[in-house]
Coordinates of C-alpha atoms in Angstrom, one line a residue:
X5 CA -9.9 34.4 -28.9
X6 CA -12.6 31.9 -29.8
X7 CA -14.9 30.2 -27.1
X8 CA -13.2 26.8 -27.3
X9 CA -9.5 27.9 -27.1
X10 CA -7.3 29.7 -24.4
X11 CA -3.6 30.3 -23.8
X12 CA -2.7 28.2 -21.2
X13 CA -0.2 29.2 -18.0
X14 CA 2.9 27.6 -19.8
X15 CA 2.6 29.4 -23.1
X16 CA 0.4 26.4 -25.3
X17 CA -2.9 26.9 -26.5
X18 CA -5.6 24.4 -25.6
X19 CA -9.3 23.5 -25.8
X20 CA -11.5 25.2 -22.9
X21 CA -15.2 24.0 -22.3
X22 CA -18.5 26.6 -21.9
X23 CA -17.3 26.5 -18.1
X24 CA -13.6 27.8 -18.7
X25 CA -12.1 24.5 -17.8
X26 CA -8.7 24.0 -19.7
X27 CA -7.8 20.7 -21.4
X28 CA -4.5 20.5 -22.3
X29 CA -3.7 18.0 -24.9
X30 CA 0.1 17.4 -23.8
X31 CA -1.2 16.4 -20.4
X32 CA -1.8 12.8 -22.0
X33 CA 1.5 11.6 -23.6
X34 CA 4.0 13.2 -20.9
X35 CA 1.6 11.4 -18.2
X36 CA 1.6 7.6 -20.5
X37 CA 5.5 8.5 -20.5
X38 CA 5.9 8.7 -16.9
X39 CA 3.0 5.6 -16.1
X40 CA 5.0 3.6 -18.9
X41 CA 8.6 4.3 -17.3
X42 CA 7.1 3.3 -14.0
X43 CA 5.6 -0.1 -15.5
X44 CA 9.3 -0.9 -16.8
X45 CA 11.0 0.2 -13.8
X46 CA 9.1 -2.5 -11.8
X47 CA 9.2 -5.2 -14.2
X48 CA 13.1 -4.9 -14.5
X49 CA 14.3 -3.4 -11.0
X50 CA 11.5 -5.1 -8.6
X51 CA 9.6 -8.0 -9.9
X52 CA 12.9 -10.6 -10.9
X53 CA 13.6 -12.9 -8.2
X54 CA 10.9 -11.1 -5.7
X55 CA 8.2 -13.2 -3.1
X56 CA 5.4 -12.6 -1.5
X57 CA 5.4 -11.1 2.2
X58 CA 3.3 -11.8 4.8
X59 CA -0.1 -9.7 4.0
X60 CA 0.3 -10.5 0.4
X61 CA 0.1 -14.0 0.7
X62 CA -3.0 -13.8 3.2
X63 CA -4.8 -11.4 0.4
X64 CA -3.5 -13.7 -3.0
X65 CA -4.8 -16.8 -0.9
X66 CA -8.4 -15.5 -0.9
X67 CA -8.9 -16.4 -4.6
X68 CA -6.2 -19.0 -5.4
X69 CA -7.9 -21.9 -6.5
X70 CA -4.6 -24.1 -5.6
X71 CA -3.9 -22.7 -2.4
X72 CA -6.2 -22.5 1.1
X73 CA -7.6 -19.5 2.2
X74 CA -5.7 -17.8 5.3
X75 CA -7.7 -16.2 7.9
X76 CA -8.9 -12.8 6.8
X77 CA -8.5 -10.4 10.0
X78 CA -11.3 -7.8 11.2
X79 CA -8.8 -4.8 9.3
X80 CA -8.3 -6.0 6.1
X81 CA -11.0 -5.8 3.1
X82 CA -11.1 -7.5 -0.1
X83 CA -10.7 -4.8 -2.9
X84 CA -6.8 -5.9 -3.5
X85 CA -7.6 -9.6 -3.9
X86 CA -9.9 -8.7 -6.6
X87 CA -7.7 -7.0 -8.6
X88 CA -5.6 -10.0 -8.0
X89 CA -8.3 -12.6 -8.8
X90 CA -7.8 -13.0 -12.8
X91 CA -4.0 -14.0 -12.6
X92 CA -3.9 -15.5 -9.1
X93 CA -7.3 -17.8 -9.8
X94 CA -5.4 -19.0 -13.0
X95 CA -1.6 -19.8 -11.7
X96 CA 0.6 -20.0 -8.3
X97 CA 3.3 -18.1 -10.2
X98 CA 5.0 -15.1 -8.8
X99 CA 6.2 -13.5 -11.7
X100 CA 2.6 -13.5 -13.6
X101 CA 0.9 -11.9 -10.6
X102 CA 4.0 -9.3 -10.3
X103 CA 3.3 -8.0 -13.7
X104 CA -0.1 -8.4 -13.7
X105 CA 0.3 -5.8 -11.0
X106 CA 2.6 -3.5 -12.4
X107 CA 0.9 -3.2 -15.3
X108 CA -2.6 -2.6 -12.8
X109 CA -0.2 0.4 -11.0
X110 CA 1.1 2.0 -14.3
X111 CA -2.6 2.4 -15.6
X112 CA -3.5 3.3 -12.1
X113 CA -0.9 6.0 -11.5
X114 CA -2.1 7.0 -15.0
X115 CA -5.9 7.5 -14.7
X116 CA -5.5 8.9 -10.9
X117 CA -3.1 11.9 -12.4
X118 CA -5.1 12.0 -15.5
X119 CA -8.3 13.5 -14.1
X120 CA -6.3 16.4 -13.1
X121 CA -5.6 17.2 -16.9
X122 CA -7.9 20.3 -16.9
X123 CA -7.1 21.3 -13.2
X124 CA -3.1 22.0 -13.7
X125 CA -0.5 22.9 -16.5
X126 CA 0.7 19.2 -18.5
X127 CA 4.2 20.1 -17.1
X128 CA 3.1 20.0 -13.1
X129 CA 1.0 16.9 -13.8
X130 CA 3.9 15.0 -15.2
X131 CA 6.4 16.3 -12.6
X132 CA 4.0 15.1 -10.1
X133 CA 3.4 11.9 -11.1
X134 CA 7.2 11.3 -11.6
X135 CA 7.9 12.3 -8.3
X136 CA 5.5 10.1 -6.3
X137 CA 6.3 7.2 -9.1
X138 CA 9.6 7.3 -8.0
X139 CA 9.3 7.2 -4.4
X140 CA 10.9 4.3 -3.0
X141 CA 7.2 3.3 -1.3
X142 CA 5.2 3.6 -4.6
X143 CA 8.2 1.1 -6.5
X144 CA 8.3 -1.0 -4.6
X145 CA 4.5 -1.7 -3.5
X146 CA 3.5 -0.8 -7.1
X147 CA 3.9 -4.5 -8.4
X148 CA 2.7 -6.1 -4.9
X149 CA -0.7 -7.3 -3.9
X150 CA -1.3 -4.6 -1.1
X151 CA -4.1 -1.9 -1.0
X152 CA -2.3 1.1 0.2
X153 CA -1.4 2.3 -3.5
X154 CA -5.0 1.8 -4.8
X155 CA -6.5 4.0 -1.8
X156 CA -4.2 6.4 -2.7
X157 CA -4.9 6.5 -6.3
X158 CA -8.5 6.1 -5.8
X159 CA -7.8 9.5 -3.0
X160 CA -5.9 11.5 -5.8
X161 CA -9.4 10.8 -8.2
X162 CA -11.5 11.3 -5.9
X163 CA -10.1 14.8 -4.9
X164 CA -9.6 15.9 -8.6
X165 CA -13.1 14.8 -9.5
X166 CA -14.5 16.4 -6.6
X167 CA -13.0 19.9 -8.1
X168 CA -14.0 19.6 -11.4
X169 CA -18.0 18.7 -10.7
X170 CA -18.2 21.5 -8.4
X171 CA -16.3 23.7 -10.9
X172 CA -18.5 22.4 -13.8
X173 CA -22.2 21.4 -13.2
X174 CA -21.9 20.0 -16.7
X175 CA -19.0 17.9 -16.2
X176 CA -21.4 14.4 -15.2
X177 CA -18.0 12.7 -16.0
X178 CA -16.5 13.8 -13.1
X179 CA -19.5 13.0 -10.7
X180 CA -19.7 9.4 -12.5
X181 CA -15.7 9.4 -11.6
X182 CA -16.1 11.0 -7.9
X183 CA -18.4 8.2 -6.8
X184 CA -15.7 5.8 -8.5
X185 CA -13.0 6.5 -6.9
X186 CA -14.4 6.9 -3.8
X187 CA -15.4 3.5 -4.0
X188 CA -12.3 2.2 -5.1
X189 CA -10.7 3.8 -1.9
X190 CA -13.5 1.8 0.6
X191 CA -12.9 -1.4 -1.2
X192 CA -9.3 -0.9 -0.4
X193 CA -8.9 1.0 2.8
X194 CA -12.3 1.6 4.4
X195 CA -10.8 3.4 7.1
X196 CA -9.3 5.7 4.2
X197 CA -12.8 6.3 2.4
X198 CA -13.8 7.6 5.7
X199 CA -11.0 10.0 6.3
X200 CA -11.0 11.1 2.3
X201 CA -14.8 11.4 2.6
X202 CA -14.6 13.9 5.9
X203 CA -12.0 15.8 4.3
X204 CA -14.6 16.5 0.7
X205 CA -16.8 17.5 3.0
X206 CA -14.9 19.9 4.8
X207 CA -13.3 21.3 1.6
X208 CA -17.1 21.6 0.3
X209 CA -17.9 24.5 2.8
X210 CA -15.2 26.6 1.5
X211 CA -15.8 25.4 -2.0
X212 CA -18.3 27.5 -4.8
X213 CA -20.1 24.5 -5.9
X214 CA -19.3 22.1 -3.7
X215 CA -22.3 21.7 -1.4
X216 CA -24.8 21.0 -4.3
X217 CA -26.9 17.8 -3.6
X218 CA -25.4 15.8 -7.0
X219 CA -22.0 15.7 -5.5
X220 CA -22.9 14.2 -1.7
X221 CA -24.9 11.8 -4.0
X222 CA -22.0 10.5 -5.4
X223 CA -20.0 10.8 -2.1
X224 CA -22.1 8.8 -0.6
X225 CA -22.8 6.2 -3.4
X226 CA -18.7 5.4 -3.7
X227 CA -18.9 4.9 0.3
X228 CA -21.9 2.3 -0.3
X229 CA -20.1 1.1 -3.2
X230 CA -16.5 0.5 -1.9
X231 CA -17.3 -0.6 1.8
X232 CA -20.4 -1.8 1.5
X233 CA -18.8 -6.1 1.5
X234 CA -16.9 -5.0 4.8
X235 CA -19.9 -3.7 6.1
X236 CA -21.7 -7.0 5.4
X237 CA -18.8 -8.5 6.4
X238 CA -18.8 -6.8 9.8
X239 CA -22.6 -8.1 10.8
X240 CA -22.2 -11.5 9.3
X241 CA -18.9 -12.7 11.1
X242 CA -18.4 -10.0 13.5
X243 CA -21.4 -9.6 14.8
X244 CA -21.6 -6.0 13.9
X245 CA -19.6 -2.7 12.8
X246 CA -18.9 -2.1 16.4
X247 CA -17.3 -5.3 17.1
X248 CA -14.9 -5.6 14.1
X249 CA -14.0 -2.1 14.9
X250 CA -12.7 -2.8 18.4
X251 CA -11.3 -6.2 17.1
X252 CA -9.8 -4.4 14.2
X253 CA -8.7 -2.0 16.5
X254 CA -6.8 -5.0 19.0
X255 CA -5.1 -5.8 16.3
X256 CA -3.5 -2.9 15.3
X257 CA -2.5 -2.4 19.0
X258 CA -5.1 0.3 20.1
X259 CA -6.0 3.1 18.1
X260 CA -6.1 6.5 20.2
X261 CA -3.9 9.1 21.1
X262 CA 0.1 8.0 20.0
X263 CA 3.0 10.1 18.5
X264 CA 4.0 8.4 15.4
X265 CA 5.6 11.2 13.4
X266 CA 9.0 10.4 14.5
X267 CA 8.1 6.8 13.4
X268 CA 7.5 7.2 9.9
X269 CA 10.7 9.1 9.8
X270 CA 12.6 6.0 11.1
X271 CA 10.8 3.8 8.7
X272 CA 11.7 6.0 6.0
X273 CA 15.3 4.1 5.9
X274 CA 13.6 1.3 3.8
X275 CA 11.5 -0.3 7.0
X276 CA 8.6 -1.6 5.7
X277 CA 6.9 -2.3 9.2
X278 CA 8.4 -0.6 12.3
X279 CA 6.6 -2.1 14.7
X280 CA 7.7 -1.8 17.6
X281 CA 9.0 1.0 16.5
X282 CA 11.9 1.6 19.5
X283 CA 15.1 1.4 16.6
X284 CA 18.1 4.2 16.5
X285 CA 17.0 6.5 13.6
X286 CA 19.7 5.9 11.1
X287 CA 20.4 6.8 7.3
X288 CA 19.1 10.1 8.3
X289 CA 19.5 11.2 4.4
X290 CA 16.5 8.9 3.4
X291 CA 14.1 11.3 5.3
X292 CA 15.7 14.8 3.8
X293 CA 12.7 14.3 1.6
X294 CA 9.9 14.2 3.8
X295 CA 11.1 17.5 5.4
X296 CA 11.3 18.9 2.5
X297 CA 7.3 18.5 1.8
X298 CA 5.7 20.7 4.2
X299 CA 7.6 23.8 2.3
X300 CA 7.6 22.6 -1.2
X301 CA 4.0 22.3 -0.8
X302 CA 3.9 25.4 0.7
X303 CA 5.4 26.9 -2.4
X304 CA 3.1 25.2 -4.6
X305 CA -0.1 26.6 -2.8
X306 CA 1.7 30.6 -3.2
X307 CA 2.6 29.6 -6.3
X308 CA -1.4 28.7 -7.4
X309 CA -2.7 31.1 -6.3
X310 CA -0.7 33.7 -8.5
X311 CA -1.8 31.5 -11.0
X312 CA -5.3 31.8 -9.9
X313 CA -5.5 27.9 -9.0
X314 CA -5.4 27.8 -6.0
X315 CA -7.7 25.2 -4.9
X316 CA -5.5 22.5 -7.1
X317 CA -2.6 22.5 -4.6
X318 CA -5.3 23.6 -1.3
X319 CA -7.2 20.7 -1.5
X320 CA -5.2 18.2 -2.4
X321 CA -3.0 19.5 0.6
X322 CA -6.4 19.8 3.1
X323 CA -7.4 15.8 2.3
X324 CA -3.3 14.8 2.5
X325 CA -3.7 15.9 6.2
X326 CA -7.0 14.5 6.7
X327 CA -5.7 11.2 5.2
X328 CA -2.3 11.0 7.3
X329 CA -4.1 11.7 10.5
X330 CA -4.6 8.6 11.5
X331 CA -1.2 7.2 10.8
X332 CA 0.9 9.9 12.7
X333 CA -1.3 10.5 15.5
X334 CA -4.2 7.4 16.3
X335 CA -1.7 4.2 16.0
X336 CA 1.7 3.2 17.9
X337 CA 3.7 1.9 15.4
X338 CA 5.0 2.9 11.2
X339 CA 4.9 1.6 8.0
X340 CA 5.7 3.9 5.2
X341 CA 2.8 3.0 2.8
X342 CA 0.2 3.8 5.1
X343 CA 1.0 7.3 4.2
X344 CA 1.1 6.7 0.2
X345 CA -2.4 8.5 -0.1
X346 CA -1.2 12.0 1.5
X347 CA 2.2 11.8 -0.8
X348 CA 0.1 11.3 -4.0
X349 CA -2.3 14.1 -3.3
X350 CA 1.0 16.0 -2.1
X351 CA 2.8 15.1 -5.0
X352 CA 0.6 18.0 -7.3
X353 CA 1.6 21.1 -5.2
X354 CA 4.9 20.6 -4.8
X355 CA 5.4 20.0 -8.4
X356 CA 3.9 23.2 -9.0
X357 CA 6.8 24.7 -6.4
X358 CA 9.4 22.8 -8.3
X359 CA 8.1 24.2 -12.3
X360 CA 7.9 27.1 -10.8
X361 CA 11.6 27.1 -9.5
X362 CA 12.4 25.7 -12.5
X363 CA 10.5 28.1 -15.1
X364 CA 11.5 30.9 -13.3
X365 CA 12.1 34.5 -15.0
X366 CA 16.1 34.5 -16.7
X367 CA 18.4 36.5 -13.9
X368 CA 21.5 36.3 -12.4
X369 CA 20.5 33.6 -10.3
X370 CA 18.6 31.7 -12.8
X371 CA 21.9 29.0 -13.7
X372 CA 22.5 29.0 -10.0
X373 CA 18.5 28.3 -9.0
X374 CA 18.7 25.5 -12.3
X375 CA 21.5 23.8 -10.9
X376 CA 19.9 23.4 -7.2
X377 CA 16.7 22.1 -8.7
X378 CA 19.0 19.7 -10.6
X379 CA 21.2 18.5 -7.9
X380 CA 17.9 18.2 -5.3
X381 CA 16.3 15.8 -8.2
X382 CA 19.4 13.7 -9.0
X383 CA 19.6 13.7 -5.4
X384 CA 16.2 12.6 -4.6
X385 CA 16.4 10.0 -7.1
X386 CA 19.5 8.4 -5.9
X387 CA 18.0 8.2 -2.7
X388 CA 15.2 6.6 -3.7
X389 CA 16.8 3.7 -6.0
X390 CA 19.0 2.9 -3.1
X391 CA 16.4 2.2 -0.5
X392 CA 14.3 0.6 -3.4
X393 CA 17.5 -1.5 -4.4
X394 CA 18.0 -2.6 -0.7
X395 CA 14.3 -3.8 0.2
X396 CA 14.1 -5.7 -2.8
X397 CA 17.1 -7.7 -1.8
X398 CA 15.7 -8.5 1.9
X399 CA 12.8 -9.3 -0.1
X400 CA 14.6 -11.7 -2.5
X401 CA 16.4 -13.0 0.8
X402 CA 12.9 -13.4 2.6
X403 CA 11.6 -15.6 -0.3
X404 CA 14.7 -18.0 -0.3
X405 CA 14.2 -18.5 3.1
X406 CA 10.7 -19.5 2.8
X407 CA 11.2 -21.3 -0.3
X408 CA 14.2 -23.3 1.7
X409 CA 12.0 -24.0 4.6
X410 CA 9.3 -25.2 2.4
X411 CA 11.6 -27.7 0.5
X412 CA 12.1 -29.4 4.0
X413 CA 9.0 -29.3 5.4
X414 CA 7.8 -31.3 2.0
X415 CA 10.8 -33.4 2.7
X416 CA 10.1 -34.5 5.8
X417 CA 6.3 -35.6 4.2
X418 CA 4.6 -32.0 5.1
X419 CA 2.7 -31.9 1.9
X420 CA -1.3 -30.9 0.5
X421 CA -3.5 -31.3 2.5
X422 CA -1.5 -29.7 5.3
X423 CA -2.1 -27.4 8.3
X424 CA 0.9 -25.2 9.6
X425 CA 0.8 -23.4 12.9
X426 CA 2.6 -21.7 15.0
X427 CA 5.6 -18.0 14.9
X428 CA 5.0 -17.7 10.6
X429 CA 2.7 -20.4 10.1
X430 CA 0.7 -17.8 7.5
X431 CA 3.4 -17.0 5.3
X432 CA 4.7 -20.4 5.7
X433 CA 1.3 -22.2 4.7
X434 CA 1.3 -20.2 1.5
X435 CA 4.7 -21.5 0.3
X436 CA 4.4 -24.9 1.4
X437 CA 1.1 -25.1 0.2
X438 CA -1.1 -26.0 3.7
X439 CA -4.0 -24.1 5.1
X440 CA -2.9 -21.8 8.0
X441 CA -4.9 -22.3 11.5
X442 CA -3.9 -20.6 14.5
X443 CA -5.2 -21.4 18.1
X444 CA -5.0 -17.6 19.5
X445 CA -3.9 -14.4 18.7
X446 CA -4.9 -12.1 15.5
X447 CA -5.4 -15.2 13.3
X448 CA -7.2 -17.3 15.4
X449 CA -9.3 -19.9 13.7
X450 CA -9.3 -22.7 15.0
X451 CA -9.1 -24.6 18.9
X452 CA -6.5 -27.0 20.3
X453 CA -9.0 -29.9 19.8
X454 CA -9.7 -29.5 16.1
X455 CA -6.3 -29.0 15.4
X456 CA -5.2 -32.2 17.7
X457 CA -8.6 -33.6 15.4
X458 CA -6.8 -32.5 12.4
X459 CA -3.7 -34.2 13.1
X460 CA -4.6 -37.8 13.2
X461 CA -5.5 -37.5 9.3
X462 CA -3.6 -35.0 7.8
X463 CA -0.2 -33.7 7.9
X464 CA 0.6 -31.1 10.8
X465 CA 3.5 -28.9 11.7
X466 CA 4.0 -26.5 14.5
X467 CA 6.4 -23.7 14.2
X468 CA 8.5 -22.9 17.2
X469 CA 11.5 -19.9 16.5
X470 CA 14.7 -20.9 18.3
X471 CA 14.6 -20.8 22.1
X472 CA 10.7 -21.5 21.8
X473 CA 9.0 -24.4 23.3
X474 CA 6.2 -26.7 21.8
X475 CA 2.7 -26.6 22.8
X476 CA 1.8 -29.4 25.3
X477 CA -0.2 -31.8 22.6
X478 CA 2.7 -31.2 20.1
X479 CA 5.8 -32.6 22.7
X480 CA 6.2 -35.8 21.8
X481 CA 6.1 -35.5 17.9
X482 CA 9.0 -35.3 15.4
X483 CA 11.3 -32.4 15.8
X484 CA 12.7 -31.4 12.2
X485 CA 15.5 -28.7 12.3
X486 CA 14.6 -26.3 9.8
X487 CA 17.2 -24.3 7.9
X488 CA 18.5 -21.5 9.3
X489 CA 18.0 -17.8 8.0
X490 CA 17.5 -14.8 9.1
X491 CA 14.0 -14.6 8.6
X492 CA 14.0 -17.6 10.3
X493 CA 16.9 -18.2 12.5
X494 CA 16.8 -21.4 14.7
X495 CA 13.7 -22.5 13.9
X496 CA 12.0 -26.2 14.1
X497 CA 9.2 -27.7 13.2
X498 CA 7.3 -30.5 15.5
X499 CA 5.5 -32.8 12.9
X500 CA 2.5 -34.6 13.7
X501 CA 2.8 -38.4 13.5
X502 CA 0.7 -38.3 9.8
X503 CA 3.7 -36.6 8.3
X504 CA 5.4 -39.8 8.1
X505 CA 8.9 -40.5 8.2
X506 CA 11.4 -38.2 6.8
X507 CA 13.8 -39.4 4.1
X508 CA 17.4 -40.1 4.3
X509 CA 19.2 -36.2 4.2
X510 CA 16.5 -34.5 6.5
X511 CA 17.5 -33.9 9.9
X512 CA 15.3 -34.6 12.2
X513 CA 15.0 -35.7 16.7
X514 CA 12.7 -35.9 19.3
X515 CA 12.3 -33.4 21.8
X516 CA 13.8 -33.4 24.9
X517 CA 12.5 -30.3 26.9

């Protein structure tokens, strides 16, 4: 057998480098299949009819050149507006920046699985990438403007790079890509960067290779890169790192000690924020899934290191766990894409578990074993579409509600320049077009006399959910019922006297309380 060829694991020959790394050429077109599937998935099951949510609209208003910028909270960072900027900067419409996104999370999901190509058998790398594609989670955030996908694709790079340069001291792609993706991971998550960063340097004391000099360059390169701006960011309006900790902190509810396992399990029913997170756990056959993980991947580490792999399913699992720490054990509340990043990287050993159940040697039980594997993906994948089906209709719901409470607000002479404030003012101000100002809590921009200011020139409303009561300087102006919803059920605004007079058809009173 020459130098440049080897038999690979799964019977194909393919192209090896002076290092022994294997390149398999199908790797490439079953993992375009798979991105490309995922792309048209989104564009036909979860972009038609869909809105933005809360944190989407604060993120999309940061470079919309029609809209005003919400107030951008101590946790957040910029990396997902960017990726946003060219459509959102151009046009206010939904669908554009929906598959503008999908198509960013197809090539995403793509490159992130792609630098495993010499790592693991083309098989496994497909079957991974089609199982975390077609977790409810990665649908249905992969066409929305939210960073928890990105870190995790720019995790899954940065762990795959990370074993290829120490594998290969000639492979400078892979450093170039480590400090890449590394980056990409601060400039979504920085909290993420730090966890992935900890858990490469953890894996480098066990790894041949790992500790040389080159590879904590580019470590610590992607962490300048990526978090750099909300390190900047922390000193310029925070007044340091310390302080936009502790405020980001506050506003997540108090990171330390808390029990959230059983959280994300709840969540799993299609909840995209459990918070508080005090609900019955129902639709207990969403979650079968997420017990099945710990011994699928499990499996998938035995089954590597047969196959003398075994750091392609270790250390993907070793920087899963570092990465879901803090979202099981340091916050009090659950939402199901914090915990994207570990199901990517877990996504590679338990594919190896499930080719290996499904290549297994002819037997007996071979038609018994191929028809379990078989009912546990149909399975899986029925799962899966359901909750996807059932959060894009709240979503759908969600957006006709604000669209509806938009419509009257403009009715009632709440148009540009406006400032909403109040229970939803953020969302809300992104719909109706206004700036978003709120006197306390997380969002808090602004004080009662500059918004009172702001209301003698410009159009104000105040948001009050039913059962709510006004702030004092907002009593005595126009109460206009707003239409009723779920996502916002009994709710009224209290117009300040520059709105004007509402036209015939809009309800509207004074207040009496």
């Amino acid at each position: 057998m020459s130098e440049k060829t080897a038999r690979t694991s799964v019977g194909a020959r393919a192209p090896v480098t002076s290092a022994g790394r294997r390149v398999s050429p199908r790797a490439v077109p079953w993992l375009a299949a798979v991105a490309l599937g995922f792309c048209l998935t989104q564009v036909a099951v979860v972009v038609p009819g869909s809105g933005l949510g809360w944190d989407e609209t604060v993120y999309t208003s940061q470079v919309s050149r029609r809209l005003p910028a919400a107030f951008f909270s101590a946790p957040r960072a910029r990396g997902i507006s960017f990726l946003a900027a060219p459509v959102a900067a151009l046009t206010t419409s939904t669908v554009a920046l929906r598959v503008w996104m999908a198509l960013l999370s197809a090539a995403g999901l793509y490159l992130a699985f792609r630098v495993w190509r010499t790592l693991v058998p083309a098989p496994v790398l497909a079957l991974a990438a089609g199982f975390f594609a077609t977790l409810w989670i990665t649908l249905f955030y992969g066409p929305q403007v939210m960073p928890n996908l990105w870190s995790a694709y720019g995790a899954l790079a940065a762990v795959g790079c990370f074993l290829r340069a120490a594998r290969d001291p000639a492979d400078r792609s892979a450093v170039v890509g480590l400090g890449l993706a590394v980056a990409l991971t601060g400039l979504m998550r920085p909290p993420d960067a730090a966890w992935l960063v900890l858990s490469l340097a953890v894996l480098a004391l066990f790894l041949p290779g790992g500790r040389r000099p080159l590879l904590w360059g580019a470590l610590a390169a992607g962490v300048a890169l990526g978090c750099g701006e909300w390190l900047i960011e922390a000193y310029v309006r925070y007044g340091g790192l310390a302080e936009r900790l502790h405020r980001a902190s506050a506003i997540e509810g108090g990171t330390g000690r808390h029990f959230a396992v059983d959280d994300q399990i709840r969540a799993l029913g299609g909840r995209t924020l459990c918070r508080p997170c005090d609900v019955p756990w129902r639709n207990k056959v969403t979650s079968v899934w997420w017990f099945a993980l710990p011994p699928l991947a499990a499996g998938g580490v035995l089954v590597s290191a047969r196959a003398r792999r075994a750091a392609t399913a270790l250390a993907p699992l070793l920087a899963a766990s570092f990465l879901a720490v803090p979202y099981l054990f340091l916050i009090g509340y659950a939402a199901p894409r914090f915990l994207l990043p570990a199901y990517a990287l877990l996504a590679l050993p338990v594919a190896a578990c499930g080719w290996a159940l499904a290549t297994a040697p002819a037997g007996r039980l071979r038609p018994l074993l191929l028809g379990a594997v078989a009912v546990a993906v149909c399975g899986h994948l029925a799962v899966q579409f359901a909750v996807t089906a059932s959060d894009v209709r709240a979503n759908r719901a969600m957006r006709g509600a604000y669209d509806a409470v938009a419509a009257r607000l403009h009715a009632a002479g709440v148009r540009p320049p406006c400032v909403l404030t109040g229970d939803h003012a953020v969302p809300m101000a992104f719909y109706a077009g206004c700036s978003s100002r709120q006197i306390g809590g997380p969002d808090a921009s602004i004080s009662t006399a500059a918004l009172v200011a702001a209301a003698r020139t410009r159009p104000v409303a105040v948001l009050v959910p039913r059962h709510g009561r006004p702030p004092a300087y907002a009593r005595s102006w126009t109460a206009v019922t707003l239409p009723d919803s779920r996502a916002f059920p009994g709710y009224h605004g209290y117009l300040s006297p520059a709105a004007g007079r509402a036209p015939a058809g809009v309800r509207i009173r004074r207040d009496s309380r």
